Short mmCIF file of C-alpha atoms in Angstrom, two decimals:
data_model
loop_
_atom_site.label_atom_id
_atom_site.label_comp_id
_atom_site.label_asym_id
_atom_site.label_seq_id
_atom_site.Cartn_x
_atom_site.Cartn_y
_atom_site.Cartn_z
CA MET A 1 140.55 120.75 103.00
CA ASN A 2 137.16 119.90 104.52
CA LYS A 3 136.33 116.26 105.08
CA VAL A 4 133.63 114.58 103.04
CA LYS A 5 130.47 114.40 105.15
CA ILE A 6 128.43 111.29 105.85
CA PHE A 7 124.84 112.03 106.86
CA MET A 8 123.76 108.96 108.78
CA ASP A 9 120.43 107.66 110.04
CA TYR A 10 120.20 106.18 113.56
CA ASP A 11 117.48 103.53 114.05
CA GLY A 12 118.21 100.50 111.89
CA THR A 13 121.54 101.96 110.79
CA ILE A 14 123.49 102.61 114.01
CA VAL A 15 121.28 100.63 116.39
CA SER A 16 118.91 97.70 116.03
CA ASN A 17 115.40 98.69 117.12
CA GLN A 18 114.07 95.17 116.70
CA MET A 19 113.73 94.40 120.42
CA ARG A 20 112.35 97.85 121.22
CA LEU A 21 109.47 97.45 118.76
CA TYR A 22 108.83 93.91 119.97
CA ARG A 23 108.67 94.96 123.63
CA PHE A 24 106.07 97.62 122.83
CA PHE A 25 104.12 95.02 120.87
CA VAL A 26 104.10 92.55 123.76
CA ASP A 27 103.35 95.14 126.44
CA HIS A 28 100.26 96.45 124.66
CA LEU A 29 98.64 93.16 123.67
CA PRO A 30 95.64 91.90 125.64
CA GLU A 31 96.37 89.35 128.36
CA GLY A 32 96.46 85.84 126.97
CA TYR A 33 97.97 86.94 123.64
CA LYS A 34 101.38 88.19 124.70
CA ASP A 35 103.20 85.05 123.53
CA ILE A 36 101.60 84.66 120.11
CA LEU A 37 104.79 85.73 118.30
CA THR A 38 108.46 85.34 119.11
CA VAL A 39 110.72 88.31 118.46
CA ASP A 40 111.98 86.66 115.24
CA GLU A 41 108.45 85.97 114.02
CA PHE A 42 107.42 89.54 114.83
CA TRP A 43 110.40 90.94 112.95
CA SER A 44 109.64 88.74 109.96
CA LEU A 45 106.24 90.41 109.71
CA LYS A 46 107.80 93.87 109.88
CA VAL A 47 110.36 93.01 107.21
CA LEU A 48 107.55 91.80 104.95
CA GLY A 49 105.79 95.14 105.42
CA ILE A 50 102.86 93.59 107.34
CA HIS A 51 101.33 95.68 110.13
CA GLU A 52 101.25 93.61 113.30
CA ILE A 53 97.67 94.63 114.17
CA GLU A 54 96.39 93.65 110.73
CA TRP A 55 98.03 90.25 111.19
CA ILE A 56 96.58 89.77 114.69
CA ASN A 57 93.06 90.79 113.67
CA LYS A 58 93.20 88.44 110.69
CA HIS A 59 94.31 85.41 112.72
CA PHE A 60 92.62 86.04 116.08
CA ALA A 61 89.68 88.33 115.24
CA LEU A 62 90.45 90.63 118.18
CA GLY A 63 89.18 93.74 116.42
CA LEU A 64 92.08 95.89 117.65
CA ASP A 65 92.05 99.47 116.36
CA LYS A 66 95.07 99.99 114.13
CA LEU A 67 94.95 103.80 114.32
CA ASP A 68 94.69 103.73 118.11
CA TRP A 69 97.62 101.30 118.23
CA ASP A 70 99.76 103.57 116.09
CA ARG A 71 98.85 106.59 118.22
CA ARG A 72 99.89 104.76 121.38
CA LYS A 73 103.11 103.64 119.75
CA SER A 74 103.90 107.21 118.72
CA LYS A 75 103.21 108.38 122.28
CA TYR A 76 105.19 105.77 124.22
CA ILE A 77 107.84 104.21 121.94
CA GLU A 78 110.41 106.93 122.72
CA GLU A 79 110.18 106.52 126.47
CA MET A 80 113.42 105.33 128.07
CA LYS A 81 111.68 102.12 129.18
CA TYR A 82 111.61 101.17 125.49
CA LEU A 83 114.70 102.97 124.21
CA LYS A 84 116.82 100.86 126.54
CA TYR A 85 116.05 97.90 124.26
CA ASN A 86 117.80 99.52 121.28
CA GLU A 87 121.13 97.75 120.80
CA LEU A 88 124.24 98.77 118.92
CA PHE A 89 125.08 96.35 116.15
CA SER A 90 128.28 94.38 116.80
CA TYR A 91 130.02 96.28 114.01
CA THR A 92 128.77 99.78 114.94
CA ILE A 93 131.65 101.01 117.10
CA PRO A 94 134.45 99.61 114.88
CA ALA A 95 132.74 101.06 111.80
CA LEU A 96 132.23 104.50 113.36
CA GLU A 97 135.83 104.59 114.56
CA LYS A 98 137.07 103.82 111.06
CA LEU A 99 134.69 106.22 109.29
CA ALA A 100 135.33 109.11 111.70
CA LEU A 101 139.02 109.08 110.74
CA LYS A 102 138.21 109.81 107.11
CA PHE A 103 134.80 111.51 107.13
CA GLU A 104 132.83 114.10 109.09
CA LEU A 105 129.87 112.17 110.51
CA VAL A 106 126.50 113.88 110.97
CA LEU A 107 123.61 112.01 112.57
CA VAL A 108 120.22 112.77 110.99
CA THR A 109 117.26 111.09 112.66
CA ARG A 110 113.53 111.40 113.16
CA ARG A 111 112.64 111.49 116.85
CA SER A 112 110.00 113.43 118.78
CA ASN A 113 111.80 113.34 122.14
CA GLN A 114 115.24 114.91 121.67
CA LYS A 115 116.12 114.70 125.36
CA ASN A 116 115.63 110.94 125.44
CA LEU A 117 117.45 110.53 122.14
CA PHE A 118 120.52 112.32 123.50
CA GLN A 119 120.39 110.22 126.66
CA GLU A 120 120.22 107.06 124.57
CA ILE A 121 123.13 108.14 122.36
CA GLY A 122 125.14 108.92 125.47
CA ASN A 123 124.28 105.58 127.05
CA ASN A 124 125.40 103.83 123.86
CA GLY A 125 128.72 105.70 123.87
CA VAL A 126 128.53 107.06 120.31
CA PHE A 127 128.18 110.82 120.94
CA ASN A 128 131.81 111.62 120.19
CA TYR A 129 131.78 110.09 116.73
CA PHE A 130 129.39 112.73 115.39
CA ALA A 131 130.30 116.31 114.56
CA ASP A 132 126.61 117.24 114.64
CA ILE A 133 123.19 115.74 115.34
CA ILE A 134 120.12 116.86 113.40
CA VAL A 135 116.80 115.83 114.95
CA ILE A 136 113.60 116.03 112.91
CA GLN A 137 110.13 115.60 114.38
CA HIS A 138 108.10 112.60 113.22
CA GLN A 139 105.08 114.75 112.55
CA GLY A 140 104.94 116.45 109.17
CA ASN A 141 106.44 115.75 105.78
CA VAL A 142 109.69 117.69 106.01
CA CYS A 143 112.34 115.81 104.05
CA LYS A 144 115.62 115.25 105.87
CA SER A 145 117.34 116.96 102.95
CA GLU A 146 115.65 120.28 103.83
CA LYS A 147 117.03 120.28 107.38
CA ILE A 148 120.48 119.37 106.13
CA LEU A 149 120.48 122.22 103.60
CA GLU A 150 119.59 124.67 106.38
CA LYS A 151 122.96 123.94 108.03
CA TYR A 152 125.35 122.65 105.38
CA ASN A 153 126.76 123.37 101.96
CA ILE A 154 126.62 120.06 100.14
CA SER A 155 129.34 118.60 97.96
CA SER A 156 128.70 115.91 95.36
CA HIS A 157 131.27 113.84 97.25
CA ASP A 158 129.12 113.75 100.40
CA ILE A 159 127.20 110.63 101.42
CA PHE A 160 123.82 109.72 102.90
CA VAL A 161 123.25 106.32 104.48
CA GLY A 162 120.08 104.86 105.97
CA ASP A 163 117.66 101.95 106.01
CA THR A 164 114.36 103.46 104.83
CA GLU A 165 112.90 105.23 101.82
CA ASP A 166 112.90 108.41 103.93
CA ASP A 167 116.70 108.33 104.08
CA LEU A 168 117.16 107.37 100.45
CA ARG A 169 114.83 110.12 99.26
CA ALA A 170 116.93 112.65 101.16
CA GLY A 171 120.19 111.42 99.68
CA LEU A 172 118.81 111.44 96.15
CA LYS A 173 117.33 114.94 96.56
CA LEU A 174 120.70 116.19 97.77
CA GLY A 175 122.34 114.63 94.72
CA ILE A 176 124.96 112.81 96.81
CA LYS A 177 126.12 109.20 97.02
CA THR A 178 123.31 107.27 98.69
CA TYR A 179 123.61 103.98 100.56
CA PHE A 180 120.77 101.67 101.54
CA VAL A 181 121.72 99.40 104.45
CA LYS A 182 119.84 96.14 104.92
CA SER A 183 120.42 96.18 108.69
CA GLY A 184 117.06 97.85 109.36
CA ILE A 185 113.41 97.14 108.70
CA ARG A 186 113.34 97.50 104.91
CA ARG A 187 114.45 95.18 102.12
CA GLU A 188 115.21 95.92 98.49
CA TRP A 189 111.81 94.80 97.17
CA ILE A 190 110.04 97.35 99.39
CA ILE A 191 112.47 100.12 98.46
CA LYS A 192 111.87 99.44 94.77
CA LYS A 193 108.19 100.24 95.33
CA TYR A 194 109.08 103.84 96.19
CA PHE A 195 111.55 104.64 93.42
CA THR A 196 111.67 104.34 89.66
CA ASN A 197 114.24 101.99 88.17
CA GLU A 198 116.29 105.03 87.18
CA LEU A 199 116.39 106.36 90.74
CA PHE A 200 116.92 102.94 92.31
CA SER A 201 119.94 102.42 90.07
CA LYS A 202 121.57 105.39 91.85
CA ILE A 203 121.24 103.71 95.25
CA ASN A 204 124.13 101.64 96.59
CA VAL A 205 122.84 98.57 98.43
CA ILE A 206 125.05 97.25 101.25
CA GLU A 207 124.58 94.99 104.25
CA ASN A 208 125.57 97.56 106.88
CA ILE A 209 127.69 100.65 107.58
CA SER A 210 130.90 98.64 107.85
CA GLN A 211 130.83 98.36 104.04
CA ILE A 212 130.88 102.10 103.34
CA GLN A 213 133.93 103.00 101.29
#
């Protein structure tokens, strides 16, 4: 009998990308402004759904170009100099070891640089927990569910777990059990903005992957 599959996001689910995003933020600020936010203060903005450049322009009137900032982030954020700041959560390895005994784990993530992603996964020592890795480019509007259906027959017993509306949309479209983990950048109030009450009621909210049953 085939194992139930868990389709699992990476950033915010397997690893914390908090420090990686903060390092990019600090590195690309003008001189004299690099200490305006601590990492915790920066992350608080992100959790509240506030764009860091909008906040800076409001409080310091620097006139930074938000679109240019986002283009630079897209270009450089997947370089190894920033990926090295991604950290496994303390529970990641124990949780993956436990889940891999019962389920077939498939990593499904949006990254534009597959080579660097694989190097990062190898450096973090989590390659062997996954039966497959599906990488989807950031550009475009392809739902993760479409790429999954290209490779897998889905059972209603299968699971999708992630920390953003992108992940939850995929799980709901696949019609499988869908977990929202609060270990990433989103919180429930933001998620509720993207889904009707009926759809949100189908989402299982947990703290992190160690709580998957």
